[in-house]
Coordinates of C-alpha atoms and ligand atoms in Angstrom, one line a residue:
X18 CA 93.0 -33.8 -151.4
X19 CA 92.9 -33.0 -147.7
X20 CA 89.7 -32.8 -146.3
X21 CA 90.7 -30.4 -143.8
X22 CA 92.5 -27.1 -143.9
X23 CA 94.7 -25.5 -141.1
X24 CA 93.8 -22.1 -139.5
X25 CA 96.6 -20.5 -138.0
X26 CA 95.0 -17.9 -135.8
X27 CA 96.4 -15.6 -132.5
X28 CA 99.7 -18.1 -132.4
X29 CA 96.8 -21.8 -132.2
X30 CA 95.9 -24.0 -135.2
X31 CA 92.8 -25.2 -136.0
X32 CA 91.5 -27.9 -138.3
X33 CA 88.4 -26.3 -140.4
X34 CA 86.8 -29.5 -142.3
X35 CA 86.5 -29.1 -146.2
X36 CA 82.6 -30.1 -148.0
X37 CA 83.9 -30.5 -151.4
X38 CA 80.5 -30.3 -153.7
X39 CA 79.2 -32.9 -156.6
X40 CA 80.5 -30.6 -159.2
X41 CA 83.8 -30.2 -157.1
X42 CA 83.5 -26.7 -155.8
X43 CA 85.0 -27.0 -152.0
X44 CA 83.9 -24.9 -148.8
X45 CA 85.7 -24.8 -145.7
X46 CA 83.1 -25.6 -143.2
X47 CA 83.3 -22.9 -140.4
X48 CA 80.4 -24.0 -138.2
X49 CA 82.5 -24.4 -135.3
X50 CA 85.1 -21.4 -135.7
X51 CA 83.9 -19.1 -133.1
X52 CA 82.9 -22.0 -131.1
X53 CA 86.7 -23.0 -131.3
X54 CA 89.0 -19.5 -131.5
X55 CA 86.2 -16.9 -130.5
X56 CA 86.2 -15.4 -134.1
X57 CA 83.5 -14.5 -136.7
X58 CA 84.2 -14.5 -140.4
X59 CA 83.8 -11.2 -142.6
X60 CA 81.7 -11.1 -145.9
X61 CA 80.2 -8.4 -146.7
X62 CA 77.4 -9.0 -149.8
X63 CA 78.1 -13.2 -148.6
X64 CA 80.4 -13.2 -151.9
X65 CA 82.4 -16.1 -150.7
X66 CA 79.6 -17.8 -148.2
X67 CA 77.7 -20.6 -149.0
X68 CA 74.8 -20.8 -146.9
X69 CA 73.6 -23.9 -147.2
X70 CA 74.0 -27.5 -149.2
X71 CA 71.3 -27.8 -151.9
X72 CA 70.4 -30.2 -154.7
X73 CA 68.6 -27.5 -157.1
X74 CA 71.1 -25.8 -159.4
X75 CA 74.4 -25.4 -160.0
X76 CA 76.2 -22.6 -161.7
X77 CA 79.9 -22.4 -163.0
X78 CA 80.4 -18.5 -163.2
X79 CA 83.9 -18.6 -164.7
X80 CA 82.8 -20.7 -167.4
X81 CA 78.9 -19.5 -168.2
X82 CA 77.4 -22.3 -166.9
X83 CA 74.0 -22.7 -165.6
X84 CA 71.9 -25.9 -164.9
X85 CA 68.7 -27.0 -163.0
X86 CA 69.0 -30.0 -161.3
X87 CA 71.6 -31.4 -163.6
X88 CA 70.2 -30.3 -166.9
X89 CA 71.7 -27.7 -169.0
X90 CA 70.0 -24.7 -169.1
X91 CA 70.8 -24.5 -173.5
X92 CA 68.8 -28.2 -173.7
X93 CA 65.9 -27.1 -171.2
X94 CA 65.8 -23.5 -173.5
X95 CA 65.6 -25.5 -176.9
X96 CA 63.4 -29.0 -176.0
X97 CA 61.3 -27.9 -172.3
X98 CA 58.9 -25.6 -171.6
X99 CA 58.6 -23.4 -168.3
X100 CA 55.5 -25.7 -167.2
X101 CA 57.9 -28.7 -167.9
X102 CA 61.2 -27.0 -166.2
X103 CA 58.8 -25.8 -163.2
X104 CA 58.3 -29.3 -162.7
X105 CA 61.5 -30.1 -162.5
X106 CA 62.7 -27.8 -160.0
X107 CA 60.3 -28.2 -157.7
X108 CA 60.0 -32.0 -158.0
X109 CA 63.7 -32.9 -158.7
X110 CA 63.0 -34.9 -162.3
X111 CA 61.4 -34.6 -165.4
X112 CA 57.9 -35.6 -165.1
X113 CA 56.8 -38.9 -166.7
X114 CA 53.5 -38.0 -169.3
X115 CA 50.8 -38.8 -166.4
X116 CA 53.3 -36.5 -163.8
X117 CA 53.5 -33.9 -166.2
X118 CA 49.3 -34.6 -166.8
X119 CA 48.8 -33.9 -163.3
X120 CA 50.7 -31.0 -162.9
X121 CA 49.0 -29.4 -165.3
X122 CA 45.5 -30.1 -164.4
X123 CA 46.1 -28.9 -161.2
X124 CA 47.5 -25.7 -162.8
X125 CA 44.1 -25.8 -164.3
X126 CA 42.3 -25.9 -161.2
X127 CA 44.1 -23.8 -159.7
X128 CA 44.1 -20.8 -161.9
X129 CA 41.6 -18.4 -160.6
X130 CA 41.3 -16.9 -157.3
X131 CA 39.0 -16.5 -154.7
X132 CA 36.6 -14.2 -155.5
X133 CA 37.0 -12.6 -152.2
X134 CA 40.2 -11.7 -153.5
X135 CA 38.7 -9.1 -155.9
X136 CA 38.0 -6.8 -152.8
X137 CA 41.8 -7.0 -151.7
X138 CA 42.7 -5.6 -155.1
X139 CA 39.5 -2.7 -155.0
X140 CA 41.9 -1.9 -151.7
X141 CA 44.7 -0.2 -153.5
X142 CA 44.9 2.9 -155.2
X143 CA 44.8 3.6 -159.3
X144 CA 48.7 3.6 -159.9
X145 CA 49.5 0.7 -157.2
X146 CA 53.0 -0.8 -158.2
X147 CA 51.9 -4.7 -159.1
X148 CA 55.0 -5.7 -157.7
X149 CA 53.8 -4.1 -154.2
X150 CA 49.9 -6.0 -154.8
X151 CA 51.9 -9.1 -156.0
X152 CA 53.8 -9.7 -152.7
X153 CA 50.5 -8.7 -150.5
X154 CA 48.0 -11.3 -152.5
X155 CA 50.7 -14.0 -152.4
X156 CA 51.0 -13.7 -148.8
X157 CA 47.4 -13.4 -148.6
X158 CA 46.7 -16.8 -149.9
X159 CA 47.9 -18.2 -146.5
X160 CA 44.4 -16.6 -145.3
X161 CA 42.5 -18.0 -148.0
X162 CA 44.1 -21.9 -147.8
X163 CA 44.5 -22.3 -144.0
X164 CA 45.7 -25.5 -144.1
X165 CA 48.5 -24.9 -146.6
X166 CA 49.9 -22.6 -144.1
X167 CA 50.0 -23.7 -140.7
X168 CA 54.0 -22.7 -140.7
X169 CA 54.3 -26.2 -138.9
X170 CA 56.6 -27.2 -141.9
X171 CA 55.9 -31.0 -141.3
X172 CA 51.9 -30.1 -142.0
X173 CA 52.7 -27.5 -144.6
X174 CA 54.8 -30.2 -146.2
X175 CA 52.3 -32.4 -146.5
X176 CA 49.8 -30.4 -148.6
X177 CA 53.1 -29.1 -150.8
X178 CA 51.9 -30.5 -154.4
X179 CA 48.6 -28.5 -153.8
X180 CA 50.4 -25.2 -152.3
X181 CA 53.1 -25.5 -154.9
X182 CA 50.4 -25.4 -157.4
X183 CA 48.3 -22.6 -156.3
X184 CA 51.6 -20.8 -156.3
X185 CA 53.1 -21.5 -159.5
X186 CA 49.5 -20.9 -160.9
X187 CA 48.0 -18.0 -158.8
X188 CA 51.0 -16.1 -159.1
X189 CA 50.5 -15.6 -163.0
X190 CA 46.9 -14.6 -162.6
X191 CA 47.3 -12.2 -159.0
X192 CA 50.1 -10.8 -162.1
X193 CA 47.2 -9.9 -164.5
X194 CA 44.8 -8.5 -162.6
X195 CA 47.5 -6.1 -160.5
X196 CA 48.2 -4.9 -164.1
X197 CA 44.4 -4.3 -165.0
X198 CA 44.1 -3.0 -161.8
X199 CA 46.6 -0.7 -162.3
X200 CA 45.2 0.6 -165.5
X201 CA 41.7 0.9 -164.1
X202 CA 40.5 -1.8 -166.8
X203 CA 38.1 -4.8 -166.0
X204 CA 40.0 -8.0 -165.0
X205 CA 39.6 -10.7 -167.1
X206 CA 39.4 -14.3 -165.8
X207 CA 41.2 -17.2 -166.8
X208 CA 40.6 -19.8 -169.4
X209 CA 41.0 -23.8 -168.6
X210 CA 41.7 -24.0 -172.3
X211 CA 44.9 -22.4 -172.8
X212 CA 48.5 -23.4 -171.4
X213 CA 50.2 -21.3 -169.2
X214 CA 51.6 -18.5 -171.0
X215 CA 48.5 -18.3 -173.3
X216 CA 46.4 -17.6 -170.3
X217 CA 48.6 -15.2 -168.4
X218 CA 48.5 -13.3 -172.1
X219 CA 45.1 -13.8 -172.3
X220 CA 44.3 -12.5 -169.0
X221 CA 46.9 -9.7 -169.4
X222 CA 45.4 -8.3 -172.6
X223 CA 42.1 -9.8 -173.6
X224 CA 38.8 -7.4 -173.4
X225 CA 35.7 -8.6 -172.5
X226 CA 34.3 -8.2 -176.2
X227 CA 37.6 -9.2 -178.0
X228 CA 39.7 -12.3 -177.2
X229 CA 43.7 -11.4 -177.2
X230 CA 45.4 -14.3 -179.2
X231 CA 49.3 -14.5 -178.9
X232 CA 51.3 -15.8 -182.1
X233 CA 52.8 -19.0 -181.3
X234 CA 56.5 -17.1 -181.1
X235 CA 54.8 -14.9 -178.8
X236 CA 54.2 -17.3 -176.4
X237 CA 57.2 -19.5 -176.8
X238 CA 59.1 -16.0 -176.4
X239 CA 57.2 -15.9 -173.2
X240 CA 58.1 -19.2 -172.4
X241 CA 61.8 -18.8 -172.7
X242 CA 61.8 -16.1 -170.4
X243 CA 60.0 -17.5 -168.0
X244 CA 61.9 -20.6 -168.1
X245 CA 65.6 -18.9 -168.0
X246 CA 64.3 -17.2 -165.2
X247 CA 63.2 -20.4 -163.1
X248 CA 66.2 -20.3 -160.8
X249 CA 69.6 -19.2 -160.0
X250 CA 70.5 -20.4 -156.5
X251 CA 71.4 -18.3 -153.7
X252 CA 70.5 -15.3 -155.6
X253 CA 68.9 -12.4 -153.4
X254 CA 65.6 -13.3 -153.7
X255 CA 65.8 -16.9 -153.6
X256 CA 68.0 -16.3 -150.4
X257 CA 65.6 -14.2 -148.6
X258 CA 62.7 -16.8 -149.0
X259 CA 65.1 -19.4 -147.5
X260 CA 65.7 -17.3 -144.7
X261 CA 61.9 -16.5 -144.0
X262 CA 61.2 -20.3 -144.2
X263 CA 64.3 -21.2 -142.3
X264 CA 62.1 -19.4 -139.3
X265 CA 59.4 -22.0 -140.2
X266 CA 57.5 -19.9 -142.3
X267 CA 54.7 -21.3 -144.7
X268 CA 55.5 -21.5 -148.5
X269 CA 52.9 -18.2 -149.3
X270 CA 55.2 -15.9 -146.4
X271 CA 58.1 -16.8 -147.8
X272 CA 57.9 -16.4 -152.0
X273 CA 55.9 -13.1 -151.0
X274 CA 59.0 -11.8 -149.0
X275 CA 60.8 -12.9 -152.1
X276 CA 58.4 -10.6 -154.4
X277 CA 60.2 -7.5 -152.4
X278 CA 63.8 -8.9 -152.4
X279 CA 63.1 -9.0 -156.3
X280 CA 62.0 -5.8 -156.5
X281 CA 65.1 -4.1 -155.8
X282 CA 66.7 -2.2 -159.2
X283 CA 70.2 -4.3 -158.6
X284 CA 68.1 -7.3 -159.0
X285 CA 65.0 -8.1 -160.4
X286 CA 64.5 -4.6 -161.0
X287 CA 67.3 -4.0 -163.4
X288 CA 65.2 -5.0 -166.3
X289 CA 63.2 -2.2 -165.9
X290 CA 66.2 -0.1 -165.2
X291 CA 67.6 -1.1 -168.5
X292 CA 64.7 0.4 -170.5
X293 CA 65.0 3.9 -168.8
X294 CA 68.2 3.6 -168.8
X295 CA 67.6 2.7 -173.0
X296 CA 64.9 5.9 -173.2
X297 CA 66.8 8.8 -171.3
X298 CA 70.1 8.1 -173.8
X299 CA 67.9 8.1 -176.7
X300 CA 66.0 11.1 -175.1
X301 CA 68.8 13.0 -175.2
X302 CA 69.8 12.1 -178.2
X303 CA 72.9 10.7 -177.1
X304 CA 74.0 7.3 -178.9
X305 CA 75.6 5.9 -175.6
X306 CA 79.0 7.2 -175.6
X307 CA 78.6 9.6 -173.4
X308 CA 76.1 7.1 -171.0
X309 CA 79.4 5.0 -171.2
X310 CA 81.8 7.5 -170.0
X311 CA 80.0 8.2 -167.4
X312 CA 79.3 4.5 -166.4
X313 CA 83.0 4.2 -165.8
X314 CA 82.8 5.9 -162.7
X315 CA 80.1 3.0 -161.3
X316 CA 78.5 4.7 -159.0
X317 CA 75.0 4.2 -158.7
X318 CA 72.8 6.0 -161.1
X319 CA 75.7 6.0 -163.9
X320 CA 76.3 2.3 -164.2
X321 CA 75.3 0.1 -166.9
X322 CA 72.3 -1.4 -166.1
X323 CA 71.9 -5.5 -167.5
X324 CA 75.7 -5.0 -167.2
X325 CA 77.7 -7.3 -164.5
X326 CA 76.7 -10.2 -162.5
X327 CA 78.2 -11.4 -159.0
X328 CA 78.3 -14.7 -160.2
X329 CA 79.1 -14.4 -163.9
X330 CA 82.3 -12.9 -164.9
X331 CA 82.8 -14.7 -168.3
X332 CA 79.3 -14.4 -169.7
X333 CA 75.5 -15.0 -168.6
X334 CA 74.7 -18.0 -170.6
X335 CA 71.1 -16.6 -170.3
X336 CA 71.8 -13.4 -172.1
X337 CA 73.3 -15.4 -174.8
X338 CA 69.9 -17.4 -175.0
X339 CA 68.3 -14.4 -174.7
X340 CA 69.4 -12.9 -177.5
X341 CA 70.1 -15.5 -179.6
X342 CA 65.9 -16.1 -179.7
X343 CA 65.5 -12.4 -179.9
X344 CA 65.2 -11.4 -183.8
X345 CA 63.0 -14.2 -184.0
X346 CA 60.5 -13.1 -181.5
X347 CA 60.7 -9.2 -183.0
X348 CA 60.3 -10.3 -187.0
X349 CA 57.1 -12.5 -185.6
X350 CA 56.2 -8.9 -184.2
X351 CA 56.9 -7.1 -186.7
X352 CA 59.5 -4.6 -185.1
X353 CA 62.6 -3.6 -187.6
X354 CA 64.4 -0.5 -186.0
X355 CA 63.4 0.3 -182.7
X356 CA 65.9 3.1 -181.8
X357 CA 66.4 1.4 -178.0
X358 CA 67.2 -1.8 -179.9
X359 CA 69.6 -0.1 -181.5
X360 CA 71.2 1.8 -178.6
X361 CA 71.5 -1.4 -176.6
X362 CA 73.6 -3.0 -179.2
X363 CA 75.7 0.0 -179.3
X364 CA 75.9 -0.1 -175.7
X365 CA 76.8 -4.0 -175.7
X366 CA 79.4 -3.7 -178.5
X367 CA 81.1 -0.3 -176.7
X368 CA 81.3 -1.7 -173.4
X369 CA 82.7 -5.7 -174.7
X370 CA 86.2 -3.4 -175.9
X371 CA 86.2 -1.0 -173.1
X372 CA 88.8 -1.7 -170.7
X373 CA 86.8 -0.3 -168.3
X374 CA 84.0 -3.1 -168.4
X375 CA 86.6 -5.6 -169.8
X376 CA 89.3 -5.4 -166.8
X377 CA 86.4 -5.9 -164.2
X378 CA 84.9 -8.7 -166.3
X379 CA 81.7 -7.2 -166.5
X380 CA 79.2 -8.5 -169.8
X381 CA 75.3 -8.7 -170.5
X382 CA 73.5 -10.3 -167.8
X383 CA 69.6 -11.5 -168.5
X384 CA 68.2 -8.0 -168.3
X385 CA 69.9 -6.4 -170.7
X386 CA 67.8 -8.1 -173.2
X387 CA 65.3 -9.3 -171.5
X388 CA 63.9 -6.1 -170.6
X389 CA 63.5 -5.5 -174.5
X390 CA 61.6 -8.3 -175.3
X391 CA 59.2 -7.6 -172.7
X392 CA 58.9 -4.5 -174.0
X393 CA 58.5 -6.0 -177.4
X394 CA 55.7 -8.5 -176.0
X395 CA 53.7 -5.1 -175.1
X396 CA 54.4 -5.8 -171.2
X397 CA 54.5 -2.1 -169.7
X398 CA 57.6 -1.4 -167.9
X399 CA 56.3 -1.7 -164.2
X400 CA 55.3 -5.1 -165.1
X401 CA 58.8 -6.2 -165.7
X402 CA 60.0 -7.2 -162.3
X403 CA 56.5 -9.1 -162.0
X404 CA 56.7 -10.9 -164.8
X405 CA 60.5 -11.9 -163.3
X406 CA 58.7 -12.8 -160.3
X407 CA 56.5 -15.3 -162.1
X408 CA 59.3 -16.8 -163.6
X409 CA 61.5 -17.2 -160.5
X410 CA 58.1 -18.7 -158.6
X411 CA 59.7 -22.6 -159.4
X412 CA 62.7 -21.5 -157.8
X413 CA 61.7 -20.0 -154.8
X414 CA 59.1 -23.2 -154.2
X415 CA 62.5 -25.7 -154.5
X416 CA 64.1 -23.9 -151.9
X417 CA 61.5 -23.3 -149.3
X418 CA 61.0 -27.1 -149.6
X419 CA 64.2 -27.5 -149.6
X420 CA 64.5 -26.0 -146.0
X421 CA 61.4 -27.1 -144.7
X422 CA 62.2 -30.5 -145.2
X423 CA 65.7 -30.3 -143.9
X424 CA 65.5 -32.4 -140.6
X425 CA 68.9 -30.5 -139.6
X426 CA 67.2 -26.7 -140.2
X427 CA 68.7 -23.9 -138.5
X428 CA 66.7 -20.7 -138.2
X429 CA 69.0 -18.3 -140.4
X430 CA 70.8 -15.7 -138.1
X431 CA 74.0 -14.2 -139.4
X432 CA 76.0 -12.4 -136.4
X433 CA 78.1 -9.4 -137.2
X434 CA 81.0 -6.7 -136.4
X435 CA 79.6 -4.5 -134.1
X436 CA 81.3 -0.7 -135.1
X437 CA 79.2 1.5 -133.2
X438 CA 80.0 3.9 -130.0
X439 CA 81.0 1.5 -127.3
X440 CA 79.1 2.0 -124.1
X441 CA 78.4 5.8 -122.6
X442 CA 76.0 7.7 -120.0
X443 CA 72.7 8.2 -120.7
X444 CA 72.4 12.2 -120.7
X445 CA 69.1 13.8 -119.7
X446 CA 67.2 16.3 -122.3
X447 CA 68.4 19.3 -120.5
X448 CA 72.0 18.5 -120.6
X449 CA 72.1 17.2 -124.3
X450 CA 73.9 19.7 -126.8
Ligands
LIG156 N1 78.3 -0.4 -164.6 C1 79.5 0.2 -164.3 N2 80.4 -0.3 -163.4 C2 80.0 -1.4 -162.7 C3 78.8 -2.1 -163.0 C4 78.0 -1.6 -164.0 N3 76.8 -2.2 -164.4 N4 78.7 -3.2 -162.3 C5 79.8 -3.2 -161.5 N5 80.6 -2.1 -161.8 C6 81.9 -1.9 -161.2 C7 81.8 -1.4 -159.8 O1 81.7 0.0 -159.7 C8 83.1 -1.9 -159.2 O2 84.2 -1.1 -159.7 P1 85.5 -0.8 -158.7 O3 86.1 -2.2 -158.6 O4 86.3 0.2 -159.5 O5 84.9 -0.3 -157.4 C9 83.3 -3.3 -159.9 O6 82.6 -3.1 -161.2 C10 82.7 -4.4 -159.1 O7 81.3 -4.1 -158.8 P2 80.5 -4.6 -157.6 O8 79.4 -3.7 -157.3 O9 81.5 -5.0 -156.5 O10 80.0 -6.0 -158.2 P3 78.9 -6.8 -157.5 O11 79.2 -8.2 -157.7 O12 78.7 -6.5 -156.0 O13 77.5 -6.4 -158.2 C11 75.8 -6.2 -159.7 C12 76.9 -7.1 -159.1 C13 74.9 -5.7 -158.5 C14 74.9 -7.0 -160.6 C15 76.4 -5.0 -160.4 O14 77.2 -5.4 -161.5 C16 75.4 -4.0 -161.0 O15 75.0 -3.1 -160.2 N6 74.9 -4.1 -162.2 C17 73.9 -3.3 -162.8 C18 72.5 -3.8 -162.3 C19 72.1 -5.1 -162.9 O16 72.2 -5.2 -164.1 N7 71.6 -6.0 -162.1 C20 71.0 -7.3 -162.6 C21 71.8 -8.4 -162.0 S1 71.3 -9.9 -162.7 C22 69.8 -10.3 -162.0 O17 69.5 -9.9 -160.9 C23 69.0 -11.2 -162.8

């Protein structure tokens, strides 16, 4: 194959270099187009840009596939754990037994926070959004460990098994207490005892008289969707917190500006969105056929929410995952006919032979079921995008490192078409109409 393609262009040709990618996808490299004709390239929503080379997943959307750092994300779903797959993102491999030891101990260590940090969360109001605490306290931590965040990436870099730690574990218990908070109830500190999504359950639900003790499909339910959640490349998200640490930002700056990309109801949102979505069909008593007829039109506030993906257009291999584990997790909860379970399934089997959804390949994503199970788990719905957040936390780690240790880094700074009024006199007060 060439390795360069030709650019005809205001009657001149120019060479444009093709990267062709370890799993063959190809780019035409245009670093040096409007160096070499004057022109910018157009893409709206970054649909066809890549913006940047990196080694941390890959993702087939034709054909449904999804994998993080070369594993498939079906054999990391049926043999890992989200502790286990954290690890790999962030480090690049499966850890060895002592690697996977350390990790966790310093998950351990790491779990509570400072006690300081109880007066930031006396600071907001009853009713706070946790996803709106979650991004302050994450940035906050920057305050708390100094020399974690210098945002001298060289320096940050070389405290990043500590910071990633504190993040992958803070983030879980910052989680809990915003939701405690939020409910006016008495946080609940963590246990060195339990694994990961033990704790975050304990801490979530516990009283201070009564321990809260998950099933084991509970937490492996918990686990799964953490773990499918771990990363998914350039998403939103995960591209924000590359462009904050592309300015040299310290790892806490940049996951907390990821905490608001998330937040976002065509993102990490949608989960939520599914569920009211879910309750205002059943609310008015509709079985979804009208919800569908309307979502044809897909404007905003009509479409099907958990529905489509920018990436996926055959399936999300995560849905499938999703809801392959999901009767499991309800029988060991003993739900049997939850009337939104029921309306989603209508939804799902409506909209797979609908032209409609079928001609502009759109199918479950994540959060069509995934907002269910949480709901299932006893997570209230404003807790939703958090709990996405914690998930995604791996993620966002691998690619702030990966930028900060790029020696090549370029601060992120898109250009664009200007379209506004071109220039005119400035017009006193007076004279304006
Ligand atoms: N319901 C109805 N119509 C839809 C939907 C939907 N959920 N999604 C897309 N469409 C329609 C659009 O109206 C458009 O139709 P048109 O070609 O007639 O104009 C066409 O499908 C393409 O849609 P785009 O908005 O261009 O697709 P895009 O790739 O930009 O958006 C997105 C992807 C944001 C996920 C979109 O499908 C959507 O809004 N889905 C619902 C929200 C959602 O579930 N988000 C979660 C995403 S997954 C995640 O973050 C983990």
């Amino acid at each position: 194959m060439s390795k360069e393609a030709t650019l005809q262009f205001e009657g001149k040709e120019f060479k444009l270099p093709v990267i062709v990618g370890t799993e063959g996808e190809k780019a035409l490299d245009v670093r040096n187009l409007r160096a070499q004709t004057g022109a910018i390239t157009y893409d709206d929503g970054f649909g066809n840009t890549g913006s940047c080379l990196s080694e941390i997943t890959f993702i087939d959307g034709d054909a449904g596939v999804l994998r993080y750092r070369g594993h498939a994300i079906e054999d990391l779903a049926e043999h890992s754990s989200f502790v286990e797959t954290a690890y790999l993102i962030i480090h690049g491999n499966l850890p060895n037994s002592a690697e996977r030891r350390r990790f966790g101990d310093l998950l351990r260590l790491h779990s509570p926070v400072h006690s300081a940090m109880d007066h930031l969360f006396e600071g907001f109001p009853l009713g706070s959004h946790p996803m709106a605490i979650l991004s302050a306290l994450l940035n906050s931590l920057g305050c708390y460990y100094p020399h974690l965040a210098t945002n001298r990436p060289t320096e940050d870099l070389a405290n990043f098994e500590e910071a990633s730690a504190i993040a992958i574990s803070k983030v879980r218990t910052i989680a809990a207490m915003s939701y405690r908070k939020s409910r006016g109830l008495p946080y609940i500190y963590p246990k060195r005892t339990l694994p990961y999504c033990e704790n975050f359950l304990h801490m979530m639900f516990s009283q201070p008289y009564e321990d809260f003790v998950p099933t084991p499909e509970v937490a492996q339910a918990l686990n799964l969707f953490l773990l499918l959640h771990a990363d998914h490349e350039q998403n939103c998200s995960t591209s924000t917190v590359r462009m904050v640490a592309s300015s040299g930002a310290n790892l806490f700056a940049s996951v907390a500006a990821g905490v608001c990309a998330l937040w976002g109801p065509l993102h990490g949102g949608a989960n939520m969105a599914v569920i009211e979505m879910l309750e205002s069909i059943h609310a008015e008593g509709d079985d979804g056929s009208k919800f569908i007829e309307a979502a044809r039109s897909g404007k905003a506030g009509h479409r099907l929410m958990g529905f489509g993906h920018r990436v996926y257009r055959n399936y999300d291999p995560r849905a499938k995952i999703i809801k392959a584990s999901f009767d499991k997790a309800l029988a060991s909860l003993g739900i049997k006919d939850d009337p939104l379970l029921q309306i989603a399934r209508r939804l799902e089997e409506v909209a797979l032979r609908d032209d409609y959804f079928l001609s502009r390949r759109l199918y479950p994503n994540v959060d069509f079921y995934s907002g269910l199970i949480m709901r299932a788990l006893g997570i209230p719905q404003n807790m939703f995008t958090v709990m996405f957040a914690i998930g995604r936390m791996p993620g966002w780690i691998a690619h702030w490192k990966e930028v900060a240790s790029n020696p090549k880094n370029k601060i992120y700074r898109p250009r664009q078409v200007y379209t506004g009024a071109v220039r005119r006199p400035f017009v006193p007060m007076a004279e304006r109409p």
